[in-house]
mmCIF file with all atom_site columns, C-alpha atoms in Angstrom:
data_model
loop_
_atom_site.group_PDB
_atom_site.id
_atom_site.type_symbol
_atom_site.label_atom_id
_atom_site.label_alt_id
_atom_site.label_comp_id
_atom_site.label_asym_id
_atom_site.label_entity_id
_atom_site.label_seq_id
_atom_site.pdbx_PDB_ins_code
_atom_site.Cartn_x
_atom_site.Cartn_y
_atom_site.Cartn_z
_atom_site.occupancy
_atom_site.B_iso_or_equiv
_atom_site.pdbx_formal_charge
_atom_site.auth_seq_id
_atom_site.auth_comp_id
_atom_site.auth_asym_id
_atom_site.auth_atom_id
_atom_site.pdbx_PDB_model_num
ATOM 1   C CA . UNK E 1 1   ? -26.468 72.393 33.480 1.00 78.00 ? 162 UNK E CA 1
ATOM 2   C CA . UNK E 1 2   ? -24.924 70.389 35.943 1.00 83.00 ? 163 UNK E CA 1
ATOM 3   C CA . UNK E 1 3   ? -25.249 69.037 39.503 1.00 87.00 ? 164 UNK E CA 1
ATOM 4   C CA . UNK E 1 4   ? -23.887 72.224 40.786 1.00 92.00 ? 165 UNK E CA 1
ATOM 5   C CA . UNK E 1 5   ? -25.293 74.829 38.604 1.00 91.00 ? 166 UNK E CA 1
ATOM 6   C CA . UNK E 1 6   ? -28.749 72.844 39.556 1.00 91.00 ? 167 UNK E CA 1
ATOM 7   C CA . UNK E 1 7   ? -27.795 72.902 43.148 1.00 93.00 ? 168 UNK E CA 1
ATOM 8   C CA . UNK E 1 8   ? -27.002 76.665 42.972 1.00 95.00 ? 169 UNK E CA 1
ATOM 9   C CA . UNK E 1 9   ? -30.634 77.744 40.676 1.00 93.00 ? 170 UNK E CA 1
ATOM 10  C CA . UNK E 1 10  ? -32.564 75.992 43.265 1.00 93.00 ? 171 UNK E CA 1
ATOM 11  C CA . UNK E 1 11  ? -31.682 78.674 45.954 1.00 95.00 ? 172 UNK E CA 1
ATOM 12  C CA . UNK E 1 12  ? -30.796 81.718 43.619 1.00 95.00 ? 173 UNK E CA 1
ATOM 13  C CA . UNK E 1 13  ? -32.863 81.498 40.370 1.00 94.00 ? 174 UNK E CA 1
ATOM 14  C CA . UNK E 1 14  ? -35.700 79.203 41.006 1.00 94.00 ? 175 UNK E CA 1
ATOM 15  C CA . UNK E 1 15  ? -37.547 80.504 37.606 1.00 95.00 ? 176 UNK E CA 1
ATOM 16  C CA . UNK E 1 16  ? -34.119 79.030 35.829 1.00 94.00 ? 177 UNK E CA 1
ATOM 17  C CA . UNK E 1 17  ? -34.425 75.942 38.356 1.00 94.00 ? 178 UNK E CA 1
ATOM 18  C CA . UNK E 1 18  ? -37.793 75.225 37.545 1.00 93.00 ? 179 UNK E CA 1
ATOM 19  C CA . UNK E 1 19  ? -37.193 75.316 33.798 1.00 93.00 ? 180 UNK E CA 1
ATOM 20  C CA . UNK E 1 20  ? -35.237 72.033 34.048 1.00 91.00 ? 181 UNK E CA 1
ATOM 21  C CA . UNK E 1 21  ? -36.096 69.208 32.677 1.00 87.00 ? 182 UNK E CA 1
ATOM 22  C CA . UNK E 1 22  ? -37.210 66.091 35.272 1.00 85.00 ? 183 UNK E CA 1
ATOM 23  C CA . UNK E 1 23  ? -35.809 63.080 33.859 1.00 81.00 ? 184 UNK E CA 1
ATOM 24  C CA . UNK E 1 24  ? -32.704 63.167 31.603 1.00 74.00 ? 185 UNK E CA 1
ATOM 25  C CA . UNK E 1 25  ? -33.210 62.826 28.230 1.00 71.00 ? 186 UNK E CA 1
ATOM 26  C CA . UNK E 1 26  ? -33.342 59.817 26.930 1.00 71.00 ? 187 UNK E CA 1
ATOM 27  C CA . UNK E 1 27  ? -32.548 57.548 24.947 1.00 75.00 ? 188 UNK E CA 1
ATOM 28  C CA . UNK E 1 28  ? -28.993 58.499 26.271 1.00 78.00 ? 189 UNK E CA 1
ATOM 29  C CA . UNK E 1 29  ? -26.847 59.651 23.168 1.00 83.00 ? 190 UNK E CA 1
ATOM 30  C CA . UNK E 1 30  ? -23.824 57.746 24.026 1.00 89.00 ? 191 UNK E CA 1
ATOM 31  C CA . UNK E 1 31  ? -22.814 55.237 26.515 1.00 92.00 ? 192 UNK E CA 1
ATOM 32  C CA . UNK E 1 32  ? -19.980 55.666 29.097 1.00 94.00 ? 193 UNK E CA 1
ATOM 33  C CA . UNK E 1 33  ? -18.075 54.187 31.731 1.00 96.00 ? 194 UNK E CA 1
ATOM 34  C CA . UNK E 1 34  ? -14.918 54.843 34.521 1.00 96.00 ? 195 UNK E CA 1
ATOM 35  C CA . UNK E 1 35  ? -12.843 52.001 34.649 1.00 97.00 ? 196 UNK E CA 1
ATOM 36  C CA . UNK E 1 36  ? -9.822  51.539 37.190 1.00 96.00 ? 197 UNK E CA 1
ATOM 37  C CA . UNK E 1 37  ? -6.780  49.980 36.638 1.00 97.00 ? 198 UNK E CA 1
ATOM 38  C CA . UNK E 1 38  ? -5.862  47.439 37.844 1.00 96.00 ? 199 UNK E CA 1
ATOM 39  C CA . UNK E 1 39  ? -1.910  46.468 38.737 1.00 95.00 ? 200 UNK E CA 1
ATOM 40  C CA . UNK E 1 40  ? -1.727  42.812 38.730 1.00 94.00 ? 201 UNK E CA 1
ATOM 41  C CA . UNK E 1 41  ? 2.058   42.744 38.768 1.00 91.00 ? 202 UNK E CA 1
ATOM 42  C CA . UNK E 1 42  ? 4.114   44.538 41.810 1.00 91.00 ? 203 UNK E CA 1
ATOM 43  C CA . UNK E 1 43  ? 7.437   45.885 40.946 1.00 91.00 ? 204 UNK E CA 1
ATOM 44  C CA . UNK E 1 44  ? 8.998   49.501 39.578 1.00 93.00 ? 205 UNK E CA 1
ATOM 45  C CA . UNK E 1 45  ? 7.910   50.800 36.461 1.00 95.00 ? 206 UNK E CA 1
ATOM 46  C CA . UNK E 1 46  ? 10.448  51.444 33.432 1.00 95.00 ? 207 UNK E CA 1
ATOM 47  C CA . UNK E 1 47  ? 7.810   52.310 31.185 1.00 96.00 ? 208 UNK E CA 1
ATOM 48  C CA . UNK E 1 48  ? 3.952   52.650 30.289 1.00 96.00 ? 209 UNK E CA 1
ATOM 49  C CA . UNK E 1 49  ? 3.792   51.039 26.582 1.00 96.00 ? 210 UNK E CA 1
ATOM 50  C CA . UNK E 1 50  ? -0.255  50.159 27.499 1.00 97.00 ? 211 UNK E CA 1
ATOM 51  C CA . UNK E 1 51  ? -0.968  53.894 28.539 1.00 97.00 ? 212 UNK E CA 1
ATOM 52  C CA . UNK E 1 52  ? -0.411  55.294 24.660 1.00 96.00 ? 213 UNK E CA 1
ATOM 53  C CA . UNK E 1 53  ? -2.280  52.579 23.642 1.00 97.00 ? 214 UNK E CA 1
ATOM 54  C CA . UNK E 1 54  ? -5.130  53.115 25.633 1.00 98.00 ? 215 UNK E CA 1
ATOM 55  C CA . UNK E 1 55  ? -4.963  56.997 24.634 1.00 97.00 ? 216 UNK E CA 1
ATOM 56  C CA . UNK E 1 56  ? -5.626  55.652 20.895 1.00 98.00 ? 217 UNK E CA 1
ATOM 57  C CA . UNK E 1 57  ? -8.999  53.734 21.685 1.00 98.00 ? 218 UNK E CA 1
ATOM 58  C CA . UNK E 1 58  ? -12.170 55.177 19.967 1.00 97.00 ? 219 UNK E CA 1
ATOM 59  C CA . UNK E 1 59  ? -13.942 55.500 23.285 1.00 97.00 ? 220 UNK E CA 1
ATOM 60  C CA . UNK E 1 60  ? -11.364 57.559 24.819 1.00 97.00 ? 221 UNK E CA 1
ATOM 61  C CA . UNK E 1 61  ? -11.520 60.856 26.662 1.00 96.00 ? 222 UNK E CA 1
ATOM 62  C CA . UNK E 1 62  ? -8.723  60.746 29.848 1.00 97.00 ? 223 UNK E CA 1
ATOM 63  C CA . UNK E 1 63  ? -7.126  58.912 31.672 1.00 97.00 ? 224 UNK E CA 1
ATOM 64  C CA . UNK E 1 64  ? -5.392  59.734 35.163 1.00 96.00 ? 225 UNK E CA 1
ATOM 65  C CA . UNK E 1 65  ? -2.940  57.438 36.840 1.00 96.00 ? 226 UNK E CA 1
ATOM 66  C CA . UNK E 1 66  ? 0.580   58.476 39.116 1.00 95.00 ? 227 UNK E CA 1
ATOM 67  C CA . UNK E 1 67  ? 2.088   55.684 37.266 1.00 96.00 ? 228 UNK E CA 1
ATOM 68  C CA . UNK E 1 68  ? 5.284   56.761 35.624 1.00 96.00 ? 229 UNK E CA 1
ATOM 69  C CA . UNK E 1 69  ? 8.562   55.203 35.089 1.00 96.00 ? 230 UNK E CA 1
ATOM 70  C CA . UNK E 1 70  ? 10.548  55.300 38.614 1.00 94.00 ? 231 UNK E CA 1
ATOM 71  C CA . UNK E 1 71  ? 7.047   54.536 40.502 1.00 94.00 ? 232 UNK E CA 1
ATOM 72  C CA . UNK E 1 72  ? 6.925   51.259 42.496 1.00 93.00 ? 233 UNK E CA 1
ATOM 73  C CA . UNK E 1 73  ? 3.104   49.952 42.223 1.00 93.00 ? 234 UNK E CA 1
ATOM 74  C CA . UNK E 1 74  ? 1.380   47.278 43.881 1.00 93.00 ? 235 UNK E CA 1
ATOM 75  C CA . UNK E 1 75  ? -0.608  44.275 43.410 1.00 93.00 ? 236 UNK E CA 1
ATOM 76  C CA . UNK E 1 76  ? -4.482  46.031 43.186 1.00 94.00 ? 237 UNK E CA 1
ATOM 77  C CA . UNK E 1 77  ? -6.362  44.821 46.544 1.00 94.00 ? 238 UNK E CA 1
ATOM 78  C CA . UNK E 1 78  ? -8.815  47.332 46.306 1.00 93.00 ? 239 UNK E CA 1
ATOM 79  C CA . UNK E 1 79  ? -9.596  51.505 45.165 1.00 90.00 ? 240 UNK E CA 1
ATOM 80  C CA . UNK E 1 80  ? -6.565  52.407 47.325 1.00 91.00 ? 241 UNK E CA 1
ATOM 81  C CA . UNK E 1 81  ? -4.058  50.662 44.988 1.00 92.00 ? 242 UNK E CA 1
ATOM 82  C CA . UNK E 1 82  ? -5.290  51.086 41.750 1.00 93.00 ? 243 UNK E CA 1
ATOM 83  C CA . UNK E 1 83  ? -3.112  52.709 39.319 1.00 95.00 ? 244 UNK E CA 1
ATOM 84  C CA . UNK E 1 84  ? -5.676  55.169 37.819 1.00 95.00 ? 245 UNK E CA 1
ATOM 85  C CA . UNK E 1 85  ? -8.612  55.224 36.251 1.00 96.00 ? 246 UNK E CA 1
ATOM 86  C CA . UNK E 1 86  ? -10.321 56.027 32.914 1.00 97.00 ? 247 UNK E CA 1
ATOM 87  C CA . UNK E 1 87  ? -13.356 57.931 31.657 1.00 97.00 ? 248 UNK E CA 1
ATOM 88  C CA . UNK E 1 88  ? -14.540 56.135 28.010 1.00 97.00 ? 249 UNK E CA 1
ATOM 89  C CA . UNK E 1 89  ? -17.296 57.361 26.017 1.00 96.00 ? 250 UNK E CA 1
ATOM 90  C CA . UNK E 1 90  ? -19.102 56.078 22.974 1.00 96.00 ? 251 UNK E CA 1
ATOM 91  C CA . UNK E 1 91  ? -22.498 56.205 20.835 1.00 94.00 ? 252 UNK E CA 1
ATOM 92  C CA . UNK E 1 92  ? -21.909 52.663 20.107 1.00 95.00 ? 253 UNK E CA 1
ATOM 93  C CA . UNK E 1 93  ? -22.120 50.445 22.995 1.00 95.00 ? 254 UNK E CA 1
ATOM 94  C CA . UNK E 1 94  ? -19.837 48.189 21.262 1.00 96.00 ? 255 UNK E CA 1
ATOM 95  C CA . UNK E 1 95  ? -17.176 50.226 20.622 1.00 97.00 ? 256 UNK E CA 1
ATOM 96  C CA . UNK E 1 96  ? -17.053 50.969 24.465 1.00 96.00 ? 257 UNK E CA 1
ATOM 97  C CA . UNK E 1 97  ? -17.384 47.102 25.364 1.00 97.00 ? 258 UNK E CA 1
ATOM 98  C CA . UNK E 1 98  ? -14.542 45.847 23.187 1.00 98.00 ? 259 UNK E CA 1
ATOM 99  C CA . UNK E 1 99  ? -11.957 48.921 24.406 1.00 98.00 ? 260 UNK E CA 1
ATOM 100 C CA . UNK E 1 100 ? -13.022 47.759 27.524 1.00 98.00 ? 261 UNK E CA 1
ATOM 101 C CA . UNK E 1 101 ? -12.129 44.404 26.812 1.00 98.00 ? 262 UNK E CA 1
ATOM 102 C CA . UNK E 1 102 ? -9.191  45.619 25.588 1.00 98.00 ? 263 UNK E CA 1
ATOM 103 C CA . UNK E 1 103 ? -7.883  47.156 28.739 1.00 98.00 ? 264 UNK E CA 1
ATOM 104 C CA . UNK E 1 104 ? -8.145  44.354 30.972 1.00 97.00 ? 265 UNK E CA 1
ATOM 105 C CA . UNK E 1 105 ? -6.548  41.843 28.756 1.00 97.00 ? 266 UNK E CA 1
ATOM 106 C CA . UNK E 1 106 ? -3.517  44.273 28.867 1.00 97.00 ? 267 UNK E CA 1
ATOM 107 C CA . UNK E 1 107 ? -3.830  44.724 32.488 1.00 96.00 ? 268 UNK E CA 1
ATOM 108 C CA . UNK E 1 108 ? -3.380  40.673 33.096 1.00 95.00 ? 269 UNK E CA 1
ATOM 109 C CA . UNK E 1 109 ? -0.482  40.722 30.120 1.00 95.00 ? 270 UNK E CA 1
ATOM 110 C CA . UNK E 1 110 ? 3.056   41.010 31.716 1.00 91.00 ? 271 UNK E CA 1
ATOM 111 C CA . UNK E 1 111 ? 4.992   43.764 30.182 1.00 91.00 ? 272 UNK E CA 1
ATOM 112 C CA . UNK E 1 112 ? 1.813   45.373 27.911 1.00 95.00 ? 273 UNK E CA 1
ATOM 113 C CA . UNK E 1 113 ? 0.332   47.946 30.335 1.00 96.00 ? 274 UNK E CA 1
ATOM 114 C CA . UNK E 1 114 ? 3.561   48.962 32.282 1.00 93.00 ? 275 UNK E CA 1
ATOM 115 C CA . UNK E 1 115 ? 7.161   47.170 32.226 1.00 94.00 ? 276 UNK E CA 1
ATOM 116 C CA . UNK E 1 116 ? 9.196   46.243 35.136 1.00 92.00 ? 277 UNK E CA 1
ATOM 117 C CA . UNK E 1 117 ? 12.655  46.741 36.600 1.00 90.00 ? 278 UNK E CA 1
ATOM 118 C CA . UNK E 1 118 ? 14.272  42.918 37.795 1.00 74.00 ? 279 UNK E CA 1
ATOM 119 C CA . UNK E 1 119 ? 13.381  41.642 40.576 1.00 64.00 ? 280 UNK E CA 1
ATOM 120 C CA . UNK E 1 120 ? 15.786  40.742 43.558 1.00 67.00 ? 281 UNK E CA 1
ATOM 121 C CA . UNK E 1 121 ? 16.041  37.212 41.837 1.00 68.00 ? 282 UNK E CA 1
ATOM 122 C CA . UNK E 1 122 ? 16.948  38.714 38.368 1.00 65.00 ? 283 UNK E CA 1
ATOM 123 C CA . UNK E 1 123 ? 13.446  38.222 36.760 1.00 63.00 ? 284 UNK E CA 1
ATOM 124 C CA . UNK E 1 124 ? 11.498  41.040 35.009 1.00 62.00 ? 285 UNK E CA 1
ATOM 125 C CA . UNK E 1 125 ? 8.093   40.659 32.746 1.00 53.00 ? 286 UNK E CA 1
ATOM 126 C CA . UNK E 1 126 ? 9.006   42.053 29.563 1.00 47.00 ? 287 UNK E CA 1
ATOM 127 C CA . UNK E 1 127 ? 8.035   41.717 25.883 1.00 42.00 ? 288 UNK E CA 1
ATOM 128 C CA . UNK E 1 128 ? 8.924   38.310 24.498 1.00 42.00 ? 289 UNK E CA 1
ATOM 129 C CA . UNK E 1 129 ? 10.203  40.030 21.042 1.00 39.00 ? 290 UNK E CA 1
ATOM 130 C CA . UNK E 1 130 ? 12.667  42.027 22.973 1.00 37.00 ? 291 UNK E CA 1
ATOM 131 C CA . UNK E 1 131 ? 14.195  38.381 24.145 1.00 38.00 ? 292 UNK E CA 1
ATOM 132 C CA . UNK E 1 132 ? 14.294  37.592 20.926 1.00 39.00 ? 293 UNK E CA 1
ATOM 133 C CA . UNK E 1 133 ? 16.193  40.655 19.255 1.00 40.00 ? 294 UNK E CA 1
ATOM 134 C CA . UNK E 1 134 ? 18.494  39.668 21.663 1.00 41.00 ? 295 UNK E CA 1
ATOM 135 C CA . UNK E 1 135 ? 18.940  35.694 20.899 1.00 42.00 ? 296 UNK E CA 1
ATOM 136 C CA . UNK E 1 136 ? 16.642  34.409 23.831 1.00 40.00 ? 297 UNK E CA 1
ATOM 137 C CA . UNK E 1 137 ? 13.691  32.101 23.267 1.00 40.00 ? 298 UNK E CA 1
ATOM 138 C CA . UNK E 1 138 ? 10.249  32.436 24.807 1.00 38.00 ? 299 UNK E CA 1
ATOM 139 C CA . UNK E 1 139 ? 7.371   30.138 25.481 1.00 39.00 ? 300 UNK E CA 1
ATOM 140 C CA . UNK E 1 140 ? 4.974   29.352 22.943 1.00 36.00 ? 301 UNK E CA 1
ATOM 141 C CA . UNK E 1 141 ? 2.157   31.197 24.669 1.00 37.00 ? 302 UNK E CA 1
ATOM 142 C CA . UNK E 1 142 ? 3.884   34.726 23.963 1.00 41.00 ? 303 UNK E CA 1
ATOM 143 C CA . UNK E 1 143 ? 4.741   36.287 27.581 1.00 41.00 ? 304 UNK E CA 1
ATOM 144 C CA . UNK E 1 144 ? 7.134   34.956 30.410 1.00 42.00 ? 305 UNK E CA 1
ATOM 145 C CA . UNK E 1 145 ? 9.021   35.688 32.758 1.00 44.00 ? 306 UNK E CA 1
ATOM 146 C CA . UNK E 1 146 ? 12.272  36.503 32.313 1.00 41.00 ? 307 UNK E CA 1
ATOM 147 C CA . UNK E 1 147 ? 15.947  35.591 33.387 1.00 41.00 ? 308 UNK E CA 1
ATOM 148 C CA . UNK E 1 148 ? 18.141  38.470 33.111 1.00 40.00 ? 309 UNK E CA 1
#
């Protein structure tokens, strides 16, 4: 049953209503959470490396987001400009915690949930080993920005 089946009994099949339990049952069999994404860098997306990744987490069970490549997104400021959100579900808290975790370190990671056309200025976030392939050195902390 849900909300709306529930809703429904209560007028039409109050026998079938009344059967229900009260509470939930409990303890709850897995643990669960939405989580919204969060854009942190503003530009036009080339491509959504993060999104497959987060489609592989154990927790996982969808994800919707207009983000594609050829979308211009936003800094996040608030529900109106987030890029999507998640639903993630696990029996072990822990699992669900550390894919969590997972997702907003890539968020704050230039370059690992979505990648960025050049600015006006020339500058783009973009993985450091893609510099390198092509001869250019990065900063010892991993991610920079970019000259093109």
């Amino acid at each position: 049953y849900n909300q709306v089946t529930a809703t429904v009994d209560s007028y039409l099949n109050v026998d079938k209503f009344n059967a229900m339990p009260n509470t939930p049952p409990s303890p709850f069999l897995a643990a669960g959470e939405e989580v919204d994404l969060v854009s942190f860098f503003p530009g036009t997306v080339t491509a959504t490396p993060g999104f497959d990744k987060i489609r592989k987490l154990e927790s996982f069970v969808l994800m919707e987001s207009h983000v594609k490549p050829g979308v211009k997104v936003v800094k996040t400021i608030d529900l109106v400009t987030d890029i999507g959100n998640i639903i993630l579900m696990h029996h072990d808290r822990s699992v669900l915690e550390k894919d969590i975790a997972f997702i907003r370190s890539i968020e704050k990671t230039p370059g690992a949930l979505f990648e960025l056309e050049a600015d006006s200025e020339g500058r783009v976030y973009t993985f450091p080993r893609y510099h390198q392939a092509r001869g250019r050195s990065r900063r010892a902390a991993g991610w920079s920005l970019h000259p093109q």
